[in-house]
Short mmCIF file of C-alpha atoms in Angstrom, two decimals:
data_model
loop_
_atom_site.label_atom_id
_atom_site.label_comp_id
_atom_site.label_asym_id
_atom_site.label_seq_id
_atom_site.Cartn_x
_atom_site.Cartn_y
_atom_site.Cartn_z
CA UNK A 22 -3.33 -16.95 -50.39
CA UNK A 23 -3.02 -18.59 -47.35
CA UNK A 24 -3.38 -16.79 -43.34
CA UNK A 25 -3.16 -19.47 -41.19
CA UNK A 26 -2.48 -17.59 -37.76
CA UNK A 27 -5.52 -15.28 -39.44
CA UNK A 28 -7.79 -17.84 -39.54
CA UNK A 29 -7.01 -19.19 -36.74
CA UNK A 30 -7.47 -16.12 -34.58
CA UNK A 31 -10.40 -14.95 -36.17
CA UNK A 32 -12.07 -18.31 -35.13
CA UNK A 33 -11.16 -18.26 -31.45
CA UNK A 34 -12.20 -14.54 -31.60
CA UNK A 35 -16.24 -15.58 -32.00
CA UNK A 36 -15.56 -17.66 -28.93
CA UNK A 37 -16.60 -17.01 -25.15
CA UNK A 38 -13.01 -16.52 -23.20
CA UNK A 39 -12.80 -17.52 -20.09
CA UNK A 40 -9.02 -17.61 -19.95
CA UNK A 41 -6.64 -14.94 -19.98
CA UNK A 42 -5.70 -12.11 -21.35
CA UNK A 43 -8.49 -11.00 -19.22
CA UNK A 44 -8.60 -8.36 -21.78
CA UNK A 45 -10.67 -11.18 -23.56
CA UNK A 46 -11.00 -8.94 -26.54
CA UNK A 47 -11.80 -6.02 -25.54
CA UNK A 48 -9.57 -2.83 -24.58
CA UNK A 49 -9.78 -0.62 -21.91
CA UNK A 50 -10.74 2.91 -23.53
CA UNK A 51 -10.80 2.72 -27.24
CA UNK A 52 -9.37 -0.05 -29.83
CA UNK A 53 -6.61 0.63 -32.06
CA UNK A 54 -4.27 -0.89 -34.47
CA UNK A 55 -1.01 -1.91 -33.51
CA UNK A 56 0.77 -1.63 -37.21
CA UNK A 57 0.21 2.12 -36.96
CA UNK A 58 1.26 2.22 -32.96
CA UNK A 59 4.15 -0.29 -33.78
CA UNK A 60 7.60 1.31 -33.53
CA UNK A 61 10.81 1.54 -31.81
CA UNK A 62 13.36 3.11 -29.69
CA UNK A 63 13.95 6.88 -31.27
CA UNK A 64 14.94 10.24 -29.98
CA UNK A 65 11.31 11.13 -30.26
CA UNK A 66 10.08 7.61 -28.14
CA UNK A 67 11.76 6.64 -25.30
CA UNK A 68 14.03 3.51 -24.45
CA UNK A 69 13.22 1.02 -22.23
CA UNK A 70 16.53 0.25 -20.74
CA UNK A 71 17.24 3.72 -20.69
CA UNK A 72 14.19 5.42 -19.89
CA UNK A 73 13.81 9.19 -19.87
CA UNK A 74 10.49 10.00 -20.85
CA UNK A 75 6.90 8.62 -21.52
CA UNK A 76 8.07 4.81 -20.90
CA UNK A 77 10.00 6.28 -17.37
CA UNK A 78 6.02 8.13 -16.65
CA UNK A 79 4.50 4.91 -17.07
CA UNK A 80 6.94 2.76 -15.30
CA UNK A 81 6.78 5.62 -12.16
CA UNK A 82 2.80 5.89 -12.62
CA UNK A 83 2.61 1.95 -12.16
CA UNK A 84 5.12 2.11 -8.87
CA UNK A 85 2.58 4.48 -7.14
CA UNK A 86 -0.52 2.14 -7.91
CA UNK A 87 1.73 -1.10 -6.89
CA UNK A 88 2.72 1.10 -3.69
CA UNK A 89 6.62 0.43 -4.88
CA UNK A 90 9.71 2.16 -5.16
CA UNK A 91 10.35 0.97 -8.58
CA UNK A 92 8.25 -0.69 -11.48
CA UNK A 93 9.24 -1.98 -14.75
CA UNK A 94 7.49 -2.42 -17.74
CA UNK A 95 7.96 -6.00 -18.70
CA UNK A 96 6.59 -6.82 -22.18
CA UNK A 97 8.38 -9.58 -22.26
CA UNK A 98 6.12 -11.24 -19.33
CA UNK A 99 6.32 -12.25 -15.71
CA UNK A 100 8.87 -14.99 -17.56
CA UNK A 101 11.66 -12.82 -17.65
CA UNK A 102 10.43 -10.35 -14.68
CA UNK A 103 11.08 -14.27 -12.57
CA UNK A 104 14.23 -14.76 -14.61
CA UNK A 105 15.52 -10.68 -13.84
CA UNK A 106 14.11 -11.28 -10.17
CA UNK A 107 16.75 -14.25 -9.48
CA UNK A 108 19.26 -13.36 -11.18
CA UNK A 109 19.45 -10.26 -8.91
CA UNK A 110 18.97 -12.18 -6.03
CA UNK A 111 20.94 -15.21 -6.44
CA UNK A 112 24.48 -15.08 -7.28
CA UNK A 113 25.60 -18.15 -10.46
CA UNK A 114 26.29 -21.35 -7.95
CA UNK A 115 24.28 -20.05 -5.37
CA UNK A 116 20.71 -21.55 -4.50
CA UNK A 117 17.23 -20.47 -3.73
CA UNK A 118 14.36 -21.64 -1.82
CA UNK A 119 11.17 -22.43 -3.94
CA UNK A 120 8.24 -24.00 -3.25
CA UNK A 121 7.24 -27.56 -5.02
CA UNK A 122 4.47 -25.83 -7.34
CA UNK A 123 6.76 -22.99 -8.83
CA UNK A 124 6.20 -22.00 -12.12
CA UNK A 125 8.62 -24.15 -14.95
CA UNK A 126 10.24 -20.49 -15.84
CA UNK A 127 11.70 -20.47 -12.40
CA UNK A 128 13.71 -24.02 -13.26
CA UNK A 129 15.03 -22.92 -16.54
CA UNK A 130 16.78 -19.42 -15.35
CA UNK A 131 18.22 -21.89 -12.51
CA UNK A 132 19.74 -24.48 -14.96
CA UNK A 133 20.62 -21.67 -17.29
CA UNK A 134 22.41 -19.34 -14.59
CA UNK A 135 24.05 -22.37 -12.22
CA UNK A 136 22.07 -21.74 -9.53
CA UNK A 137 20.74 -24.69 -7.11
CA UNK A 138 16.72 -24.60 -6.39
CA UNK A 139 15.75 -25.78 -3.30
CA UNK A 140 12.43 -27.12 -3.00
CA UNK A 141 10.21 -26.20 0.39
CA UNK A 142 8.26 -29.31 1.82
CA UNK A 143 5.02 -28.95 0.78
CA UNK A 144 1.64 -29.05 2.57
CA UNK A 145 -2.29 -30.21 0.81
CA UNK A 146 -5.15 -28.91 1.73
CA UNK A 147 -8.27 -31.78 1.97
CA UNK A 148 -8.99 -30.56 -1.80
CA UNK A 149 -5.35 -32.19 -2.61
CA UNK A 150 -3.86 -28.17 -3.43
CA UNK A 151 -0.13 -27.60 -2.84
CA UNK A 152 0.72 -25.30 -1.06
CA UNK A 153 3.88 -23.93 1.59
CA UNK A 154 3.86 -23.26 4.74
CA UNK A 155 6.29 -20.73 6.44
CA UNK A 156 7.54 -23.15 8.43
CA UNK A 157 8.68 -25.49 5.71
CA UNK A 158 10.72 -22.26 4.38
CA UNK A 159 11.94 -21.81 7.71
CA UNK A 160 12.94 -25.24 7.67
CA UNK A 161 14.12 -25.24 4.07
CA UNK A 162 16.33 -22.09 4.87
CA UNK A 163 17.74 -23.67 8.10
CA UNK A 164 18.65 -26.56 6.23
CA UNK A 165 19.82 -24.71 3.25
CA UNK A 166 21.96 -21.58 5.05
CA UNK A 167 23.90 -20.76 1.66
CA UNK A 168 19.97 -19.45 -0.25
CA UNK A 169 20.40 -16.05 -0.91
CA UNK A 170 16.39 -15.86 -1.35
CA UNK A 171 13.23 -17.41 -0.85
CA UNK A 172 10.63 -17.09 -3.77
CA UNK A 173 6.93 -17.50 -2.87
CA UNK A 174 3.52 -17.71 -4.62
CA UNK A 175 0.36 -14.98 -4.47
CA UNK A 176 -1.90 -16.92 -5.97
CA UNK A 177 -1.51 -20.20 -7.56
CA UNK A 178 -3.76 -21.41 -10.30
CA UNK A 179 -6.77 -22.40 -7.90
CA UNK A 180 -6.66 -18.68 -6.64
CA UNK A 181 -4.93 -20.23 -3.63
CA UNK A 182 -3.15 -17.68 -1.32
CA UNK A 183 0.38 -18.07 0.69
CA UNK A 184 0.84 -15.94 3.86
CA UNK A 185 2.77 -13.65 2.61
CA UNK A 186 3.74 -11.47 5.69
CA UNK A 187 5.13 -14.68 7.65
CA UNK A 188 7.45 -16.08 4.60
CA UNK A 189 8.42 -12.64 4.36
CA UNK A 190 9.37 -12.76 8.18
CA UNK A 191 10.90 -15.84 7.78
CA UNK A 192 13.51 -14.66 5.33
CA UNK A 193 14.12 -11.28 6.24
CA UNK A 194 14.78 -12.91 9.89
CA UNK A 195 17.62 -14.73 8.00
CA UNK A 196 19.23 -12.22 5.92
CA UNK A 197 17.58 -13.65 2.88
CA UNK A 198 15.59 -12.02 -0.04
CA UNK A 199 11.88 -12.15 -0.53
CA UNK A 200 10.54 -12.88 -4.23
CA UNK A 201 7.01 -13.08 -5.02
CA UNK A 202 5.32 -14.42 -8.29
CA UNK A 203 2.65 -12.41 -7.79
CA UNK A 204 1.57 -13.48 -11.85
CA UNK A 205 -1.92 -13.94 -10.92
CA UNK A 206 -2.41 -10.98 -8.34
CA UNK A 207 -1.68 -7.73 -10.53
CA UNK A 208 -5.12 -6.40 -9.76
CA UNK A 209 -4.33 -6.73 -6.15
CA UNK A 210 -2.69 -3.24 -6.49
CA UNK A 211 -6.20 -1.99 -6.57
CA UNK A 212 -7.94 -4.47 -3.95
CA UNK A 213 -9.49 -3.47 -0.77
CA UNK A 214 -9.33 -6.80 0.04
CA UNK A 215 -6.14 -8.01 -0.58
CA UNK A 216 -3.24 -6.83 -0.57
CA UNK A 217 -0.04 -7.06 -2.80
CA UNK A 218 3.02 -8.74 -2.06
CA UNK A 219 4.79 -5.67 -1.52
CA UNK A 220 2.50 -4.46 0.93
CA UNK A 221 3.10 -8.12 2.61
CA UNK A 222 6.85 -7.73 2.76
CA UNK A 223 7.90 -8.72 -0.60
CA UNK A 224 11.45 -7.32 -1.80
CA UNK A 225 10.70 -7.61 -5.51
CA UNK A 226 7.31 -9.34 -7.59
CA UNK A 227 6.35 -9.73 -10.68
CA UNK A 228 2.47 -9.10 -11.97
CA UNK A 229 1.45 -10.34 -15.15
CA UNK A 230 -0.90 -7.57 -15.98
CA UNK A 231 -2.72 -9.66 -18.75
CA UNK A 232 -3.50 -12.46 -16.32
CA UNK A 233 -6.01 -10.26 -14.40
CA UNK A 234 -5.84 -6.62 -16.24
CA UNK A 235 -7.19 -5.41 -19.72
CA UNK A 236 -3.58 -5.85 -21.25
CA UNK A 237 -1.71 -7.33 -23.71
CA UNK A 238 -0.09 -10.99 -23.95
CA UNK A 239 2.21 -11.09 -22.07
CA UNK A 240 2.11 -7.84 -20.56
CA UNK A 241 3.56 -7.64 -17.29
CA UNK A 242 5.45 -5.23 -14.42
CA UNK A 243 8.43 -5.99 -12.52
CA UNK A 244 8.08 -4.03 -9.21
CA UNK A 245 11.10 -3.82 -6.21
CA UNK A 246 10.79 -2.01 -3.21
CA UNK A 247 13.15 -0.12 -1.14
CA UNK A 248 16.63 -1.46 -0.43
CA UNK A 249 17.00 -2.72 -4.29
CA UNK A 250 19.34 -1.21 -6.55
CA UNK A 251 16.92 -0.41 -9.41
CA UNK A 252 19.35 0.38 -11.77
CA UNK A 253 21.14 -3.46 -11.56
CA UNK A 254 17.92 -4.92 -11.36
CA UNK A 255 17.30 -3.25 -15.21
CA UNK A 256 20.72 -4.59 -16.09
CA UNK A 257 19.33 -7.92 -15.15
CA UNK A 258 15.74 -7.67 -17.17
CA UNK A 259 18.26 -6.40 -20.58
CA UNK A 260 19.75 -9.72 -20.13
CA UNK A 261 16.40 -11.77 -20.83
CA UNK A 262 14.46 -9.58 -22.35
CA UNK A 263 14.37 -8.89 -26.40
CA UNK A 264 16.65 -5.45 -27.40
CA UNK A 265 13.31 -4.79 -29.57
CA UNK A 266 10.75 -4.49 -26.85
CA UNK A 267 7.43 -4.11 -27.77
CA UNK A 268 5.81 -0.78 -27.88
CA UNK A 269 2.31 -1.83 -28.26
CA UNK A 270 2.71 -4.33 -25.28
CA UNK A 271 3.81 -1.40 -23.05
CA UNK A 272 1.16 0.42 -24.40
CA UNK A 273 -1.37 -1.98 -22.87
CA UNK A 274 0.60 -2.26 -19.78
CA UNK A 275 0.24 1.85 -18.98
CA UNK A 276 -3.60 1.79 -20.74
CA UNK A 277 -4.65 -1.23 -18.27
CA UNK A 278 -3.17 1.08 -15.42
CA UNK A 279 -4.95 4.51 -16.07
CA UNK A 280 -8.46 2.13 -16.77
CA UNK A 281 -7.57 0.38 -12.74
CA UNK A 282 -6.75 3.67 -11.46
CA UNK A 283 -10.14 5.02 -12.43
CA UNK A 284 -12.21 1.82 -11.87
CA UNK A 285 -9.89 -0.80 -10.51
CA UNK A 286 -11.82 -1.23 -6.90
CA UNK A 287 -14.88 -0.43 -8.03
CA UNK A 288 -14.56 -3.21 -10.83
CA UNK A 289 -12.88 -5.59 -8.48
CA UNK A 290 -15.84 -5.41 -5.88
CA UNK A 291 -18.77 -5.53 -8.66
CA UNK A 292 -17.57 -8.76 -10.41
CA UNK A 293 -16.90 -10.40 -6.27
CA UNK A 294 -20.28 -9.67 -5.84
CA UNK A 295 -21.19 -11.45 -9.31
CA UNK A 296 -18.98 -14.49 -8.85
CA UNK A 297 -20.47 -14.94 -5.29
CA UNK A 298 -23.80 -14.72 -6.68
CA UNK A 299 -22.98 -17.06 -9.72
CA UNK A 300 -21.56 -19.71 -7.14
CA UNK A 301 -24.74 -20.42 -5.64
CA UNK A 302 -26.51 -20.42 -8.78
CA UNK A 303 -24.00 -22.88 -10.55
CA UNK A 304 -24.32 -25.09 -6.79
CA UNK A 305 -27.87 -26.03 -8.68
CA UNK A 306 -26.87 -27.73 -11.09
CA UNK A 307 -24.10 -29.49 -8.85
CA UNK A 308 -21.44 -27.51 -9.74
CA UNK A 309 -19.99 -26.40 -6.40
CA UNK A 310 -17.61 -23.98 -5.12
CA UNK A 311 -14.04 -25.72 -5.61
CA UNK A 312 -12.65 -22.90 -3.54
CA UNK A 313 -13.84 -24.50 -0.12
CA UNK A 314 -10.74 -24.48 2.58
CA UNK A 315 -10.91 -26.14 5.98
CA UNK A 316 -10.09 -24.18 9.40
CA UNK A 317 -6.02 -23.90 9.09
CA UNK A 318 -5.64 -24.10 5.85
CA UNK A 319 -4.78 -20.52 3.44
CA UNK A 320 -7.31 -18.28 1.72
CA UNK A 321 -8.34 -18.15 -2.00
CA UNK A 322 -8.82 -15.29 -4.29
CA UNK A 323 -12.54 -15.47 -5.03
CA UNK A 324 -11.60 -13.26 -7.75
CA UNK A 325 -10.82 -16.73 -9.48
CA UNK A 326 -13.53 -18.78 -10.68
CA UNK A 327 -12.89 -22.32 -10.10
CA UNK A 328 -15.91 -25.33 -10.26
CA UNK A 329 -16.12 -28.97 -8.71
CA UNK A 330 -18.12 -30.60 -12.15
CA UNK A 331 -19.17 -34.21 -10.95
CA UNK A 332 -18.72 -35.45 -14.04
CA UNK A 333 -15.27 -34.42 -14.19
CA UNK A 334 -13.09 -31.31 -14.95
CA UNK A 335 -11.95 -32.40 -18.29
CA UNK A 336 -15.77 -33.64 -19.54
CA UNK A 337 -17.33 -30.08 -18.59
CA UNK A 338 -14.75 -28.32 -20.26
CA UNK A 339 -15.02 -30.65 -23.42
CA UNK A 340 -18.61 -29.88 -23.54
CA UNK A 341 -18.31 -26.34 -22.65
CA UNK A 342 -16.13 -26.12 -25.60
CA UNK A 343 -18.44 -27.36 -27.62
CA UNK A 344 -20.86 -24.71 -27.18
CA UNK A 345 -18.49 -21.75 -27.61
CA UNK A 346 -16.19 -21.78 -24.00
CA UNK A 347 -13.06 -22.11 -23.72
CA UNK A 348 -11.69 -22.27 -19.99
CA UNK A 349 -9.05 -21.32 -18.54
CA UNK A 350 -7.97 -24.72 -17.43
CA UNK A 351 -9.24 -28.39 -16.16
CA UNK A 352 -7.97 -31.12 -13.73
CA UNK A 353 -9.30 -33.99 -12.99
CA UNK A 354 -12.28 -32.77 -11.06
CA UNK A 355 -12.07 -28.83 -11.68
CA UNK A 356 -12.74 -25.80 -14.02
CA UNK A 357 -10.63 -22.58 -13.61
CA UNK A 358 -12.50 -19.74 -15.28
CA UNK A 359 -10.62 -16.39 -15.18
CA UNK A 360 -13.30 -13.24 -15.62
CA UNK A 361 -12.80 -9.96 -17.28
CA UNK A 362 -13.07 -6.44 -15.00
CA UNK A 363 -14.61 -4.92 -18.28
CA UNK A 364 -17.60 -7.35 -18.56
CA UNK A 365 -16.86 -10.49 -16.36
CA UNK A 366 -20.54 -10.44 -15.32
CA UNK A 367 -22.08 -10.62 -18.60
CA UNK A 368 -19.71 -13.77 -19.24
CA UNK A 369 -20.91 -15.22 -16.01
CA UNK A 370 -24.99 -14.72 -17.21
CA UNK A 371 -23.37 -16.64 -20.45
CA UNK A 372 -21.64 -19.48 -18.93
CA UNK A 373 -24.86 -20.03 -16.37
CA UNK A 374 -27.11 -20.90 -19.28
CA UNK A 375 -24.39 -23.14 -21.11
CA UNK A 376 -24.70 -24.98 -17.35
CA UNK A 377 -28.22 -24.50 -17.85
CA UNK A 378 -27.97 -26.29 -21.19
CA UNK A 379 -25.37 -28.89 -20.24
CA UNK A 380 -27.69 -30.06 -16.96
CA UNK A 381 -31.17 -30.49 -19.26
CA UNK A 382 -29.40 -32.01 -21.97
CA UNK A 383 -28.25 -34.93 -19.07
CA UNK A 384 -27.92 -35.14 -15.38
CA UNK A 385 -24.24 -34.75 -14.41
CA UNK A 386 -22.85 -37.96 -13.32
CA UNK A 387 -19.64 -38.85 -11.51
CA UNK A 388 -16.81 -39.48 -13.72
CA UNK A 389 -16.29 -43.12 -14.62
CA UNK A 390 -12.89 -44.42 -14.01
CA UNK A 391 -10.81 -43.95 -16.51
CA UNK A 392 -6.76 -44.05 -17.24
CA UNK A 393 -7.02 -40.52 -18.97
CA UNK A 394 -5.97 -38.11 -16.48
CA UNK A 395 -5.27 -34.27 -15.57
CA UNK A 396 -3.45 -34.13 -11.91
CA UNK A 397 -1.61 -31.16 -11.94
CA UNK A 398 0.99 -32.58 -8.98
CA UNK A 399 1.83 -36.17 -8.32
CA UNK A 400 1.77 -37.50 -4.68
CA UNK A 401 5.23 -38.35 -4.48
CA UNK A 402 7.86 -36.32 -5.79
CA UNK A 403 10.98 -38.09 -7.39
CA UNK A 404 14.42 -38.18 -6.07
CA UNK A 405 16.91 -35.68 -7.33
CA UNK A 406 20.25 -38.03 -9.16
CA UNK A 407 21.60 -34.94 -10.51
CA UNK A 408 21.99 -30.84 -10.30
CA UNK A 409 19.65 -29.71 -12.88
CA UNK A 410 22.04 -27.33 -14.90
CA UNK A 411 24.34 -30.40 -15.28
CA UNK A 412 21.18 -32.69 -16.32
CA UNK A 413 19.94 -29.70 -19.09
CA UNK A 414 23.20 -30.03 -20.69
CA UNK A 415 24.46 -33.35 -20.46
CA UNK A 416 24.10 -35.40 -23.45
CA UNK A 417 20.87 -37.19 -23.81
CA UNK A 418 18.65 -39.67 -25.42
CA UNK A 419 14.75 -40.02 -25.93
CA UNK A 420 13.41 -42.89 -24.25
CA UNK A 421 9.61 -44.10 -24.74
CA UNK A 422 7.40 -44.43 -21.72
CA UNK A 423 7.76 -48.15 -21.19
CA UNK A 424 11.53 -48.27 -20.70
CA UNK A 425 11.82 -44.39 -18.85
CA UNK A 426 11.63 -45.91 -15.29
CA UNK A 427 14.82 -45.82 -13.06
CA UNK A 428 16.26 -43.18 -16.02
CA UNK A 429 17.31 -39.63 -14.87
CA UNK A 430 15.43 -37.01 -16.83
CA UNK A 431 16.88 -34.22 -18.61
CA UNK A 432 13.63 -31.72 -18.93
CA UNK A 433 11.39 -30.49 -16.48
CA UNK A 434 8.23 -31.82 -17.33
CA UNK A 435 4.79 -31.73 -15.98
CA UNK A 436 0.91 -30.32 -17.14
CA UNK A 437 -0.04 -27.07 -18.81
CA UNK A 438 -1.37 -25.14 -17.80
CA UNK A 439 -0.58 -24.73 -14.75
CA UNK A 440 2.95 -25.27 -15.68
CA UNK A 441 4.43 -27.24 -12.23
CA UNK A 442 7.10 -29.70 -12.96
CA UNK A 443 6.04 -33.06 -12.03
CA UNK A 444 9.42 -34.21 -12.83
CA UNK A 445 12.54 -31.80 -12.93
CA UNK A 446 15.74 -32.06 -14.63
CA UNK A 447 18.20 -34.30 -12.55
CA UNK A 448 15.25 -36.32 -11.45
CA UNK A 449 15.08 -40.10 -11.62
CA UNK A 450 11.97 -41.36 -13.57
CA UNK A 451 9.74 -43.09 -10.64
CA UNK A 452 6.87 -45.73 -11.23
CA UNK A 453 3.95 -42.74 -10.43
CA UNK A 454 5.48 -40.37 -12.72
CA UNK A 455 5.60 -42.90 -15.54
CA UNK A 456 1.77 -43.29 -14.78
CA UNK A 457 0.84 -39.51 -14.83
CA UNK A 458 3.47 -39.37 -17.90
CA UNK A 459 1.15 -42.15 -20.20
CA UNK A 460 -2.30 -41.20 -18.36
CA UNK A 461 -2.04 -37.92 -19.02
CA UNK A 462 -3.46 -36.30 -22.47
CA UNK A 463 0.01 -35.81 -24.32
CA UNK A 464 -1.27 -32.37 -25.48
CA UNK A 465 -1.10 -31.40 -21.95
CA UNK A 466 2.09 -31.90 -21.31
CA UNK A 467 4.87 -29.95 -21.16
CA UNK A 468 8.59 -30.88 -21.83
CA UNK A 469 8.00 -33.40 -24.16
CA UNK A 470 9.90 -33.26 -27.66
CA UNK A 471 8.13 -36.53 -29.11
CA UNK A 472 4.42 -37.78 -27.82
CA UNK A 473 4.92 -41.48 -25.94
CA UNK A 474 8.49 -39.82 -25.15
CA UNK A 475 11.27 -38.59 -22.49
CA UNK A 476 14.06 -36.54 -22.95
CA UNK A 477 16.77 -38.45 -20.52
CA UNK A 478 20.25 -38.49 -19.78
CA UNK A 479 22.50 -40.78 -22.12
#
């Protein structure tokens, strides 16, 4: 008899996770076994787009930690909590401001619902990290007077921050909406550090709970604040959501909740202090602190682990891998290692002796040039030839690498994770891109139906 996905899971489950679900295997109060919690909507359950009972408790439980006037459960991730989010916000064949690094979900609800994305000018910090200033959405919106909204990110990949308060300003100054991914922040409900993007000004995020939280894949809540009309915004979340929600998923959701409202801060602090403590440890072994930010430029989340590996992002996590680890994700210089609340430190006393290990074994030398690459944006971004719905659906070819240049491409394409579209539908094929698109390891990669090959316009 053959269990492939069995096997398969069963393998990765004697592995050290430092990647989400930051459940990483473990649940909050007590295991149990989804067949015989598995069901569906019933007079004795509740519905989800018609809640009444337990799933409208949870849902109102989560609002008060989140500090919001309403909360969704979203088990069908911070996908469709994005997709619900614009399509409230953004009428079809109207546009919204995003900024260049916004998640590839983002791009597909705006070719799918006819709505124009308009991309922020983007700053980069010394490290090379993307990110947008509120003057560049200032500037966007200026330029761009017909954007209903302005859609920012709390954090990016890197743990890197955007000033929340003064995009929020910027819009609301404007008449405009304020949208947060907030996908990598849901334990910021519980921070005494940082805040949420509600609490910043946001008029509806989205959390993905099993980014951060002891949830499920892909677990997250859709939260709006006052002025939203709740009920259209659940109208909206029908639309892209399964009719068959899950009831396990929202089970995690509410279980990850009640385990942050007990211990959320308390957690949060203990594995800050741990990560802060592993840092300096790791900076041994000349793994340093690829968090570091210059006067002027934003904040990270130190709650993310990220590490500067001399001999390159993709070699540690190759030979991290090799002893057990599997890491969140790699560029070309960096780790990203997300922790779990429940037992984050333990992992950390774990990966230090696999650094331990790799650092006797050989001394960590600077990455020799190579044409293999992992840049997760590209320095120049490509001219748009094209509105992306029309490019999506327009008729279209695949063309191999070699003869893609000058072409207009019909996918968004780009690394995962993190997911940012180095190339977006409607975009003509540039010189750089066709570099990144060959020197990059095709497993990587994102939009590709064929390795060696692009989706383009006929």
């Amino acid at each position: 008899m053959q269990r492939p996905m069995r096997k398969m899971l069963a393998g990765t489950a004697k592995r050290v996770s430092l990647h989400m679900p930051a459940s990483q295997g473990r649940a909050p109060f007590s295991h149990f076994s989804p067949y015989g919690l598995d069901t569906t909507e019933l007079p004795v359950t509740d519905d989800l787009y018609h809640p009444t009972c337990a799933i409208a408790q949870a849902e109102k439980l989560a609002a008060i930690s989140a500090g919001a006037s309403a909360t969704m459960l979203t088990p069908g991730g911070s996908t469709a909590g994005l997709h619900a989010m614009l399509l409230y916000a953004v009428r079809r064949g109207g546009a919204v401001v995003l900024p260049r690094n916004v998640h590839l979900s983002c791009l597909n609800i705006c070719a799918t619902a006819g709505i124009t994305p308009v991309f922020a000018e983007p700053s980069f910090t010394r490290q090379g990290r993307l990110y947008t200033t509120p003057q560049a959405y200032a500037g966007a919106l200026d330029a761009h007077p017909e954007a209903a909204a302005v859609l920012a990110l709390h954090s990016d990949y890197y743990g890197l921050l955007s000033d929340l308060t003064a995009v929020a300003a910027v819009a609301h100054a404007r008449g405009k909406l304020m949208l947060c991914d907030e996908a990598h922040g849901a334990y910021c409900n519980w921070r005494a550090d940082l805040p949420n993007a509600g609490a910043c000004g946001a008029d509806l995020f989205v959390q993905s709970a099993h980014k951060t939280l002891p949830a499920l894949t892909p677990g997250a809540w859709l939260h709006a604040m006052s002025g939203v009309d709740a009920a259209r915004l659940r109208g909206m979340l029908r639309m892209v959501q399964t009719s068959s929600p899950s009831f396990v998923i929202m089970l995690s959701l509410d279980e990850a909740r009640a385990w942050m409202d007990l211990h959320g801060q308390e957690a949060c602090t203990r594995l800050l202090a741990a990560m802060d403590a592993f840092r300096s440890i790791a900076t041994q072994w000349g793994y340093t602190d690829g968090q570091l930010n210059e006067p002027g430029e934003p904040e990270y989340d130190r709650l993310r682990l990220v590490l500067r590996a001399p001999q390159g992002g993709l070699a540690l996590q190759k030979q991290l891998e090799a002893r057990g680890f599997d890491v969140e994700m790699c560029d070309d210089e960096h780790i990203v290692c997300i922790l779990s609340l429940l037992d984050g430190p333990a992992r950390l006393t774990r990966l230090r002796k696999a650094l331990a290990s790799i650092a006797k074994e050989s001394e960590p030398e600077a990455q020799p040039a190579s044409r293999v690459t992992c840049r997760v944006v590209p320095d120049a971004w490509p001219p748009r030839r094209m509105p992306i719905g029309e490019a999506v659906f327009a008729d279209t070819e695949l063309v191999p690498f070699s003869k893609v240049q000058g072409r207009i491409s019909a996918v968004n394409a780009g690394l995962y994770p993190p997911g940012v579209a180095w190339l977006t539908a409607g975009d003509e094929v540039t010189p750089a891109i066709v570099t990144l698109l060959t020197d990059t390891p095709q497993e990587r990669l994102f939009g590709l139906d064929v390795p060696g090959m692009l989706r383009c316009v006929r």
